[in-house]
CSV table of C-alpha atoms and ligand atoms in Angstrom, one decimal:
chain,number,residue,atom,x,y,z
A,218,MET,CA,258.3,142.7,-40.2
A,219,LYS,CA,259.3,139.5,-38.7
A,220,GLY,CA,257.7,136.3,-37.5
A,221,PRO,CA,254.3,135.0,-38.4
A,222,TYR,CA,252.4,137.8,-36.9
A,223,PHE,CA,251.9,141.5,-37.5
A,224,SER,CA,254.5,143.4,-35.3
A,225,GLU,CA,252.3,146.3,-34.1
A,226,PRO,CA,249.1,146.3,-31.9
A,227,LEU,CA,246.1,145.3,-34.2
A,228,LEU,CA,242.4,146.1,-34.1
A,229,ALA,CA,240.0,143.6,-35.6
A,230,ILE,CA,236.3,144.0,-36.6
A,231,GLU,CA,233.5,141.3,-37.2
A,232,THR,CA,230.0,142.1,-38.3
A,233,SER,CA,229.3,139.3,-40.9
A,234,CYS,CA,226.1,138.0,-39.2
A,235,ASP,CA,224.6,138.7,-35.8
A,236,GLU,CA,227.5,139.6,-33.7
A,237,THR,CA,229.1,143.0,-33.6
A,238,SER,CA,232.7,142.4,-32.3
A,239,ALA,CA,236.1,144.2,-32.0
A,240,ALA,CA,239.3,142.9,-30.7
A,241,LEU,CA,242.6,143.9,-29.9
A,242,LEU,CA,245.6,141.9,-30.4
A,243,GLU,CA,249.4,142.2,-29.8
A,244,GLY,CA,250.9,139.3,-31.9
A,245,SER,CA,248.8,136.2,-31.1
A,246,THR,CA,247.9,137.4,-27.8
A,247,VAL,CA,244.3,138.8,-27.6
A,248,ILE,CA,244.4,141.6,-25.2
A,249,ARG,CA,240.4,142.4,-25.6
A,250,ASN,CA,237.7,140.7,-27.5
A,251,VAL,CA,234.4,142.5,-27.1
A,252,VAL,CA,231.3,140.8,-28.4
A,253,MET,CA,228.0,142.3,-28.4
A,254,SER,CA,225.2,139.7,-29.7
A,255,GLN,CA,221.9,140.2,-31.4
A,256,VAL,CA,220.5,136.9,-30.7
A,257,GLU,CA,217.7,138.1,-28.4
A,258,MET,CA,216.6,140.4,-30.9
A,259,HIS,CA,216.5,137.8,-33.5
A,260,ASN,CA,215.1,135.3,-31.2
A,261,LYS,CA,211.8,137.3,-31.2
A,262,TRP,CA,211.4,136.7,-35.0
A,263,GLY,CA,212.7,133.1,-35.0
A,264,GLY,CA,215.7,133.9,-37.1
A,265,ILE,CA,217.8,136.6,-38.5
A,266,VAL,CA,216.1,139.5,-40.1
A,267,PRO,CA,219.1,141.0,-42.6
A,268,GLU,CA,217.9,144.6,-42.3
A,269,ALA,CA,217.5,144.6,-38.7
A,270,ALA,CA,220.8,142.8,-38.1
A,271,ALA,CA,222.4,145.9,-40.2
A,272,ARG,CA,220.8,148.4,-38.2
A,273,ALA,CA,221.7,146.9,-34.8
A,274,HIS,CA,225.3,146.7,-36.1
A,275,VAL,CA,225.2,150.4,-36.8
A,276,GLU,CA,224.0,151.1,-33.1
A,277,ALA,CA,226.5,148.6,-31.7
A,278,ILE,CA,229.7,149.4,-33.7
A,279,LEU,CA,231.0,152.6,-32.1
A,280,PRO,CA,230.6,151.5,-28.3
A,281,VAL,CA,232.1,148.0,-29.3
A,282,LEU,CA,234.9,149.7,-31.0
A,283,ILE,CA,235.7,152.1,-28.1
A,284,GLU,CA,235.6,149.4,-25.6
A,285,ALA,CA,238.0,147.2,-27.5
A,286,LEU,CA,240.4,150.1,-28.4
A,287,GLY,CA,240.7,152.0,-25.2
A,288,ASN,CA,243.4,154.6,-25.7
A,289,LYS,CA,245.6,152.3,-27.5
A,290,GLU,CA,247.8,153.2,-30.5
A,291,ILE,CA,247.3,150.6,-33.3
A,292,GLY,CA,249.2,149.8,-36.6
A,293,ALA,CA,246.7,148.4,-38.6
A,294,ILE,CA,243.0,147.1,-39.0
A,295,ALA,CA,241.8,143.7,-39.8
A,296,VAL,CA,238.1,143.4,-40.9
A,297,THR,CA,235.6,140.9,-42.2
A,298,ASN,CA,234.8,141.9,-45.8
A,299,ARG,CA,233.4,138.3,-47.0
A,300,PRO,CA,231.2,136.2,-46.9
A,301,GLY,CA,228.1,137.3,-44.9
A,302,LEU,CA,225.2,139.6,-45.0
A,303,VAL,CA,226.2,142.3,-47.0
A,304,GLY,CA,224.4,145.2,-45.2
A,305,ALA,CA,226.1,143.9,-41.8
A,306,LEU,CA,229.6,143.4,-43.4
A,307,SER,CA,229.3,147.0,-44.6
A,308,VAL,CA,228.8,148.4,-41.3
A,309,GLY,CA,232.3,146.8,-40.4
A,310,VAL,CA,234.0,147.7,-43.4
A,311,THR,CA,233.0,151.3,-43.3
A,312,ALA,CA,234.0,151.7,-39.8
A,313,ALA,CA,237.4,150.2,-40.7
A,314,LYS,CA,237.8,152.4,-43.7
A,315,ALA,CA,237.2,155.7,-41.5
A,316,LEU,CA,239.4,154.6,-38.9
A,317,SER,CA,242.2,153.6,-41.2
A,318,LEU,CA,241.7,157.3,-42.9
A,319,VAL,CA,241.7,159.2,-39.7
A,320,ARG,CA,244.7,157.3,-38.2
A,321,GLU,CA,246.6,156.7,-41.6
A,322,ILE,CA,247.0,153.1,-40.9
A,323,PRO,CA,246.7,150.0,-43.3
A,324,ILE,CA,243.3,147.7,-43.5
A,325,ILE,CA,243.1,144.1,-44.3
A,326,GLY,CA,240.0,142.3,-45.6
A,327,VAL,CA,239.5,138.8,-44.1
A,328,HIS,CA,237.5,135.8,-45.3
A,329,HIS,CA,235.2,134.8,-42.3
A,330,LEU,CA,236.1,131.4,-42.7
A,331,GLU,CA,239.9,131.9,-42.7
A,332,GLY,CA,239.0,133.7,-39.5
A,333,HIS,CA,237.6,130.6,-37.9
A,334,ILE,CA,240.5,128.4,-39.2
A,335,TRP,CA,242.9,130.5,-37.5
A,336,SER,CA,240.8,130.8,-34.3
A,337,LEU,CA,242.8,128.1,-33.1
A,338,LEU,CA,245.6,130.5,-32.6
A,339,THR,CA,244.0,132.3,-29.9
A,340,ASN,CA,246.4,132.5,-26.9
A,341,SER,CA,248.6,129.9,-28.3
A,342,GLY,CA,251.8,131.8,-27.8
A,343,LYS,CA,254.3,132.8,-30.7
A,344,SER,CA,254.8,129.2,-32.1
A,345,HIS,CA,251.9,126.9,-33.0
A,346,PRO,CA,252.5,123.6,-34.6
A,347,CYS,CA,249.7,124.1,-37.2
A,348,LEU,CA,251.6,127.2,-38.7
A,349,GLU,CA,254.4,125.0,-39.5
A,350,ASN,CA,252.6,121.8,-40.5
A,351,PRO,CA,249.6,120.9,-42.5
A,352,HIS,CA,246.5,120.1,-40.6
A,353,LEU,CA,242.8,119.1,-41.2
A,354,SER,CA,240.2,121.4,-40.1
A,355,LEU,CA,236.3,121.0,-39.7
A,356,ILE,CA,234.8,124.3,-40.0
A,357,VAL,CA,231.1,124.0,-38.8
A,358,SER,CA,228.9,127.1,-38.5
A,359,GLY,CA,225.4,128.3,-39.0
A,360,GLY,CA,226.4,129.0,-42.8
A,361,HIS,CA,229.2,126.6,-43.4
A,362,THR,CA,230.3,123.1,-43.1
A,363,GLU,CA,233.6,122.5,-44.7
A,364,LEU,CA,236.6,119.9,-44.2
A,365,VAL,CA,239.6,121.6,-45.3
A,366,HIS,CA,243.2,120.5,-45.7
A,367,VAL,CA,245.2,123.5,-44.3
A,368,PHE,CA,248.8,123.6,-45.6
A,369,GLU,CA,249.7,127.0,-44.5
A,370,PRO,CA,248.1,130.3,-43.8
A,371,GLY,CA,246.7,131.2,-47.3
A,372,LYS,CA,247.0,127.5,-48.9
A,373,TYR,CA,243.9,125.5,-48.5
A,374,ARG,CA,242.4,122.4,-50.2
A,375,ILE,CA,238.6,121.6,-49.5
A,376,LEU,CA,238.1,117.9,-49.0
A,377,GLY,CA,234.5,117.9,-48.5
A,378,GLU,CA,231.6,120.4,-47.7
A,379,THR,CA,227.7,120.3,-47.4
A,380,LEU,CA,225.7,120.0,-50.3
A,381,ASP,CA,222.6,121.6,-48.6
A,382,ASP,CA,222.0,123.0,-45.0
A,383,ALA,CA,225.1,123.7,-42.7
A,384,ALA,CA,225.5,121.8,-39.4
A,385,GLY,CA,224.6,124.7,-37.4
A,386,GLU,CA,221.6,125.2,-39.8
A,387,ALA,CA,220.4,121.6,-38.8
A,388,PHE,CA,220.5,122.5,-35.1
A,389,ASP,CA,218.7,125.8,-35.7
A,390,LYS,CA,216.2,124.5,-37.8
A,391,ALA,CA,215.3,121.4,-35.6
A,392,ALA,CA,215.4,123.9,-32.7
A,393,ARG,CA,212.7,125.8,-34.1
A,394,LEU,CA,210.5,122.7,-34.9
A,395,LEU,CA,211.0,121.9,-31.2
A,396,GLY,CA,209.8,125.4,-30.2
A,397,LEU,CA,213.2,126.1,-28.7
A,398,GLY,CA,213.9,129.5,-30.4
A,399,TYR,CA,217.0,131.1,-32.1
A,400,PRO,CA,219.9,130.1,-32.2
A,401,GLY,CA,219.2,126.4,-31.5
A,402,GLY,CA,222.6,124.8,-31.2
A,403,LYS,CA,223.0,125.7,-27.5
A,404,ALA,CA,219.3,124.9,-26.5
A,405,ILE,CA,219.6,121.6,-28.3
A,406,GLU,CA,222.9,120.7,-26.3
A,407,GLU,CA,221.5,121.5,-23.0
A,408,LEU,CA,218.1,119.6,-23.5
A,409,ALA,CA,220.2,116.8,-25.0
A,410,GLN,CA,221.9,116.2,-21.8
A,411,ASN,CA,218.8,114.4,-20.2
A,412,GLY,CA,218.0,112.5,-23.3
A,413,ASP,CA,218.4,109.3,-24.9
A,414,PRO,CA,220.4,109.7,-28.1
A,415,HIS,CA,219.2,106.4,-29.4
A,416,ARG,CA,215.6,106.7,-29.0
A,417,TYR,CA,214.5,108.3,-32.5
A,418,LYS,CA,216.1,107.1,-35.5
A,419,LEU,CA,217.1,110.2,-37.6
A,420,PRO,CA,219.2,110.1,-41.0
A,421,ARG,CA,223.1,110.6,-41.2
A,422,GLY,CA,222.8,111.9,-44.9
A,423,LEU,CA,225.1,110.9,-47.7
A,424,ALA,CA,226.2,108.0,-46.0
A,425,ARG,CA,228.0,106.6,-48.8
A,426,ASP,CA,230.0,109.8,-49.8
A,427,PRO,CA,233.1,109.6,-47.7
A,428,LEU,CA,233.7,113.3,-47.5
A,429,ASN,CA,230.8,115.5,-48.3
A,430,PHE,CA,227.8,116.1,-46.0
A,431,SER,CA,224.1,116.7,-46.1
A,432,PHE,CA,221.9,117.6,-43.5
A,433,SER,CA,218.5,118.9,-44.9
A,434,GLY,CA,216.8,115.2,-44.6
A,435,LEU,CA,217.5,115.8,-40.9
A,436,LYS,CA,215.1,118.8,-40.8
A,437,THR,CA,212.4,116.8,-42.8
A,438,ALA,CA,212.8,113.8,-40.4
A,439,VAL,CA,212.4,116.1,-37.2
A,440,LEU,CA,209.5,117.6,-38.7
A,441,ARG,CA,207.9,114.1,-39.4
A,442,LEU,CA,209.0,113.1,-35.9
A,443,VAL,CA,207.1,116.1,-34.3
A,444,GLU,CA,203.9,115.6,-36.4
A,445,SER,CA,203.7,111.8,-35.6
A,446,GLU,CA,204.4,111.8,-32.1
A,447,GLY,CA,202.4,115.0,-31.2
A,448,GLU,CA,202.0,115.3,-27.5
A,449,SER,CA,204.0,112.2,-26.8
A,450,LEU,CA,207.2,113.4,-28.2
A,451,CYS,CA,210.1,113.4,-25.8
A,452,LYS,CA,211.9,116.8,-26.5
A,453,GLU,CA,215.0,115.7,-24.5
A,454,ASP,CA,215.2,112.5,-26.5
A,455,ALA,CA,214.5,114.2,-29.8
A,456,ALA,CA,217.3,116.7,-28.9
A,457,ALA,CA,219.7,113.8,-28.1
A,458,SER,CA,218.9,111.8,-31.1
A,459,LEU,CA,219.4,114.9,-33.3
A,460,GLN,CA,222.7,115.9,-31.8
A,461,GLU,CA,223.9,112.4,-32.1
A,462,ALA,CA,222.9,112.2,-35.9
A,463,ILE,CA,224.9,115.3,-36.3
A,464,VAL,CA,227.9,114.5,-34.4
A,465,ASP,CA,227.9,111.0,-35.9
A,466,ALA,CA,227.7,112.1,-39.5
A,467,LEU,CA,230.6,114.7,-38.9
A,468,ALA,CA,232.9,112.1,-37.0
A,469,LYS,CA,232.7,109.6,-39.6
A,470,LYS,CA,233.8,111.6,-42.4
A,471,VAL,CA,236.4,113.2,-40.3
A,472,GLU,CA,237.9,109.9,-39.5
A,473,PHE,CA,238.0,108.9,-43.2
A,474,ALA,CA,239.8,112.3,-44.0
A,475,LEU,CA,242.3,111.7,-41.0
A,476,GLN,CA,243.1,108.2,-42.7
A,477,ASN,CA,243.3,109.4,-46.2
A,478,PHE,CA,244.9,112.9,-45.9
A,479,GLY,CA,246.9,113.2,-42.9
A,480,ARG,CA,246.7,112.4,-39.3
A,481,LYS,CA,249.1,114.5,-37.3
A,482,TYR,CA,246.7,117.4,-36.3
A,483,LEU,CA,242.9,117.9,-36.3
A,484,SER,CA,241.2,121.0,-35.6
A,485,LEU,CA,237.5,121.9,-34.9
A,486,VAL,CA,236.4,125.3,-35.4
A,487,GLY,CA,233.3,127.5,-36.0
A,488,GLY,CA,230.1,127.9,-33.8
A,489,VAL,CA,229.1,124.3,-33.6
A,490,ALA,CA,232.5,123.5,-32.3
A,491,ALA,CA,231.1,125.0,-29.0
A,492,ASN,CA,229.1,121.6,-28.7
A,493,ARG,CA,230.5,119.5,-25.9
A,494,SER,CA,229.3,116.2,-27.3
A,495,LEU,CA,231.1,117.1,-30.8
A,496,ARG,CA,234.4,118.2,-29.2
A,497,GLU,CA,234.6,114.7,-27.1
A,498,ARG,CA,233.6,112.5,-30.2
A,499,LEU,CA,236.3,114.2,-32.2
A,500,SER,CA,238.7,114.1,-29.6
A,501,PHE,CA,238.2,110.3,-29.3
A,502,VAL,CA,238.4,109.8,-33.1
A,503,ALA,CA,241.6,111.9,-33.3
A,504,HIS,CA,243.3,109.8,-30.4
A,505,ARG,CA,242.1,106.6,-32.0
A,506,ASN,CA,244.1,107.4,-35.0
A,507,GLY,CA,247.2,109.0,-33.2
A,508,THR,CA,246.2,112.6,-34.0
A,509,GLU,CA,246.5,115.6,-31.8
A,510,PHE,CA,243.1,117.3,-31.4
A,511,LEU,CA,242.9,121.1,-31.2
A,512,THR,CA,240.2,123.3,-30.8
A,513,PRO,CA,239.5,127.0,-29.4
A,514,ASP,CA,238.0,128.1,-26.1
A,515,PHE,CA,234.2,128.3,-26.2
A,516,GLU,CA,234.6,132.1,-26.6
A,517,PHE,CA,236.5,131.9,-29.8
A,518,CYS,CA,234.3,129.2,-31.6
A,519,THR,CA,231.3,131.3,-32.2
A,520,ASP,CA,231.8,134.7,-34.3
A,521,ASN,CA,234.3,137.0,-32.8
A,522,ALA,CA,236.7,139.7,-34.1
A,523,ALA,CA,239.8,138.0,-32.4
A,524,MET,CA,239.9,135.2,-34.8
A,525,ILE,CA,239.6,137.9,-37.6
A,526,GLY,CA,242.5,139.7,-36.1
A,527,LEU,CA,244.6,136.4,-36.1
A,528,ALA,CA,243.9,135.7,-39.8
A,529,GLY,CA,244.6,139.4,-40.6
A,530,SER,CA,247.8,139.5,-38.8
A,531,LEU,CA,249.1,136.3,-40.7
A,532,ARG,CA,248.4,138.2,-43.9
A,533,LEU,CA,249.7,141.5,-42.9
A,534,ALA,CA,253.1,140.1,-41.6
A,535,LYS,CA,253.5,138.7,-45.2
A,536,GLY,CA,252.9,142.3,-46.4
A,537,GLU,CA,249.6,142.1,-47.7
A,538,TYR,CA,247.0,144.7,-47.2
A,539,SER,CA,243.9,146.0,-48.8
A,540,GLY,CA,242.9,149.4,-50.3
A,541,PHE,CA,239.9,151.6,-50.0
A,542,GLU,CA,238.3,149.8,-52.8
A,543,LEU,CA,237.8,146.7,-50.2
A,544,GLU,CA,234.2,145.6,-50.8
A,545,SER,CA,231.8,143.7,-48.8
A,546,MET,CA,230.9,140.4,-50.6
A,547,PRO,CA,227.8,138.0,-49.7
A,548,ASN,CA,229.7,134.9,-51.2
A,549,SER,CA,233.1,134.3,-51.8
A,550,PRO,CA,235.3,131.1,-51.8
A,551,LEU,CA,238.1,130.7,-49.3
A,552,PRO,CA,241.1,132.4,-50.5
A,553,GLY,CA,244.2,130.5,-51.7
A,554,LEU,CA,242.4,127.4,-52.7
A,555,ILE,CA,244.4,124.6,-54.5
A,556,ASP,CA,243.0,121.6,-56.3
B,72,KG4,O1,230.4,130.5,-36.4
B,72,KG4,P1,229.1,131.2,-35.8
B,72,KG4,O2,228.8,131.9,-34.3
B,72,KG4,O3,228.3,131.9,-36.9
B,72,KG4,C1,228.2,131.8,-38.2
B,72,KG4,O4,229.4,131.9,-39.0
B,72,KG4,O5,227.4,131.0,-38.7
B,72,KG4,O6,228.1,129.7,-35.8
B,72,KG4,C2,226.7,130.0,-35.3
B,72,KG4,C3,226.0,128.6,-35.4
B,72,KG4,C4,224.5,128.5,-34.9
B,72,KG4,O7,224.0,127.8,-36.0
B,72,KG4,C5,224.5,127.9,-33.6
B,72,KG4,O8,223.4,127.3,-33.4
B,72,KG4,C6,225.7,127.2,-33.4
B,72,KG4,O9,226.6,127.7,-34.1
B,72,KG4,N1,226.1,126.7,-32.1
B,72,KG4,C7,225.8,125.6,-31.6
B,72,KG4,C8,226.4,125.7,-30.2
B,72,KG4,N2,226.8,126.8,-29.9
B,72,KG4,C9,226.4,127.7,-31.3
B,72,KG4,N3,225.7,124.3,-32.2
B,72,KG4,C10,225.7,123.1,-31.4
B,72,KG4,N4,226.0,123.2,-30.1
B,72,KG4,C11,226.4,124.4,-29.3
B,72,KG4,N5,226.8,124.5,-28.2
B,73,ZN,ZN1,231.0,132.1,-38.1
């Protein structure tokens, strides 16, 4: 096998949380990326119910797989096996094992965050500067907020992370307090467009720690704001102030990391990377430091199987694969961590 990517067509599966997704890839080219979202169902309960999520994956997995595969011959399967909701992960992992058995092709288990990191490669062509050069990656999702120094596929150093809530969780919890439903990030962003980001003072969290994050104070501050303002609360201004607090906290630490750990490339990935205000601010911060800013198209920010395919493809091309003992794990550190 030559080159950084697996040489044959590859099927990828992602079911770690509330999206059932399957993708077909050839090298770094995403042929199809099918995503069936459960958000409407979880919206009714105001958040994810793990048992309901697993059952919804069971219903969705076959139609999603059939749509992604078509009648294509594939050479391997990449599947998210960690971290995530175990019941949800098991649906994807079991489907991958069954298909691998029937077609007699290898599978590779992929760490969800490694998928987000390499979502950067979607439709990038064969050579991507971040495959040859170290870069800084900010991973911001509903479950994680990690600032990672990426040296090469499979070699990472965590520079900073959240000590409590993730950035996406902060958007989601505040959205619930503002009566905006689940998930909250997109709803907050839309409302914030007509709001004043400086109207309400909200905490930035861990201001004196240059690299770690804390977002749990924001939820409490928004709760106090809702209670103290009552009917007079301007939801647009509250949404804009919340978004500004999150973007500001992230941007400050990213800039410190750029100045201290490498300035060549910065990537922004994960569901919260779909936020335009965050994309604009980090792009500005990057350019101010002579850094190239990279972020995937919106479609590849929130959970999708294409990114799992890319991360899996890089590992398969190195000759790695998993056996049928592949397990679904709720918690697991990013693989290939160095101190
Ligand atoms: O990566 P992802 O799809 O799932 C996890 O791995 O958690 O991220 C989902 C998170 C949710 O918290 C959601 O509110 C947030 O991404 N999100 C956004 C936006 N779109 C999704 N947050 C802010 N602005 C957005 N436009
Ligand atoms: Zn994710």
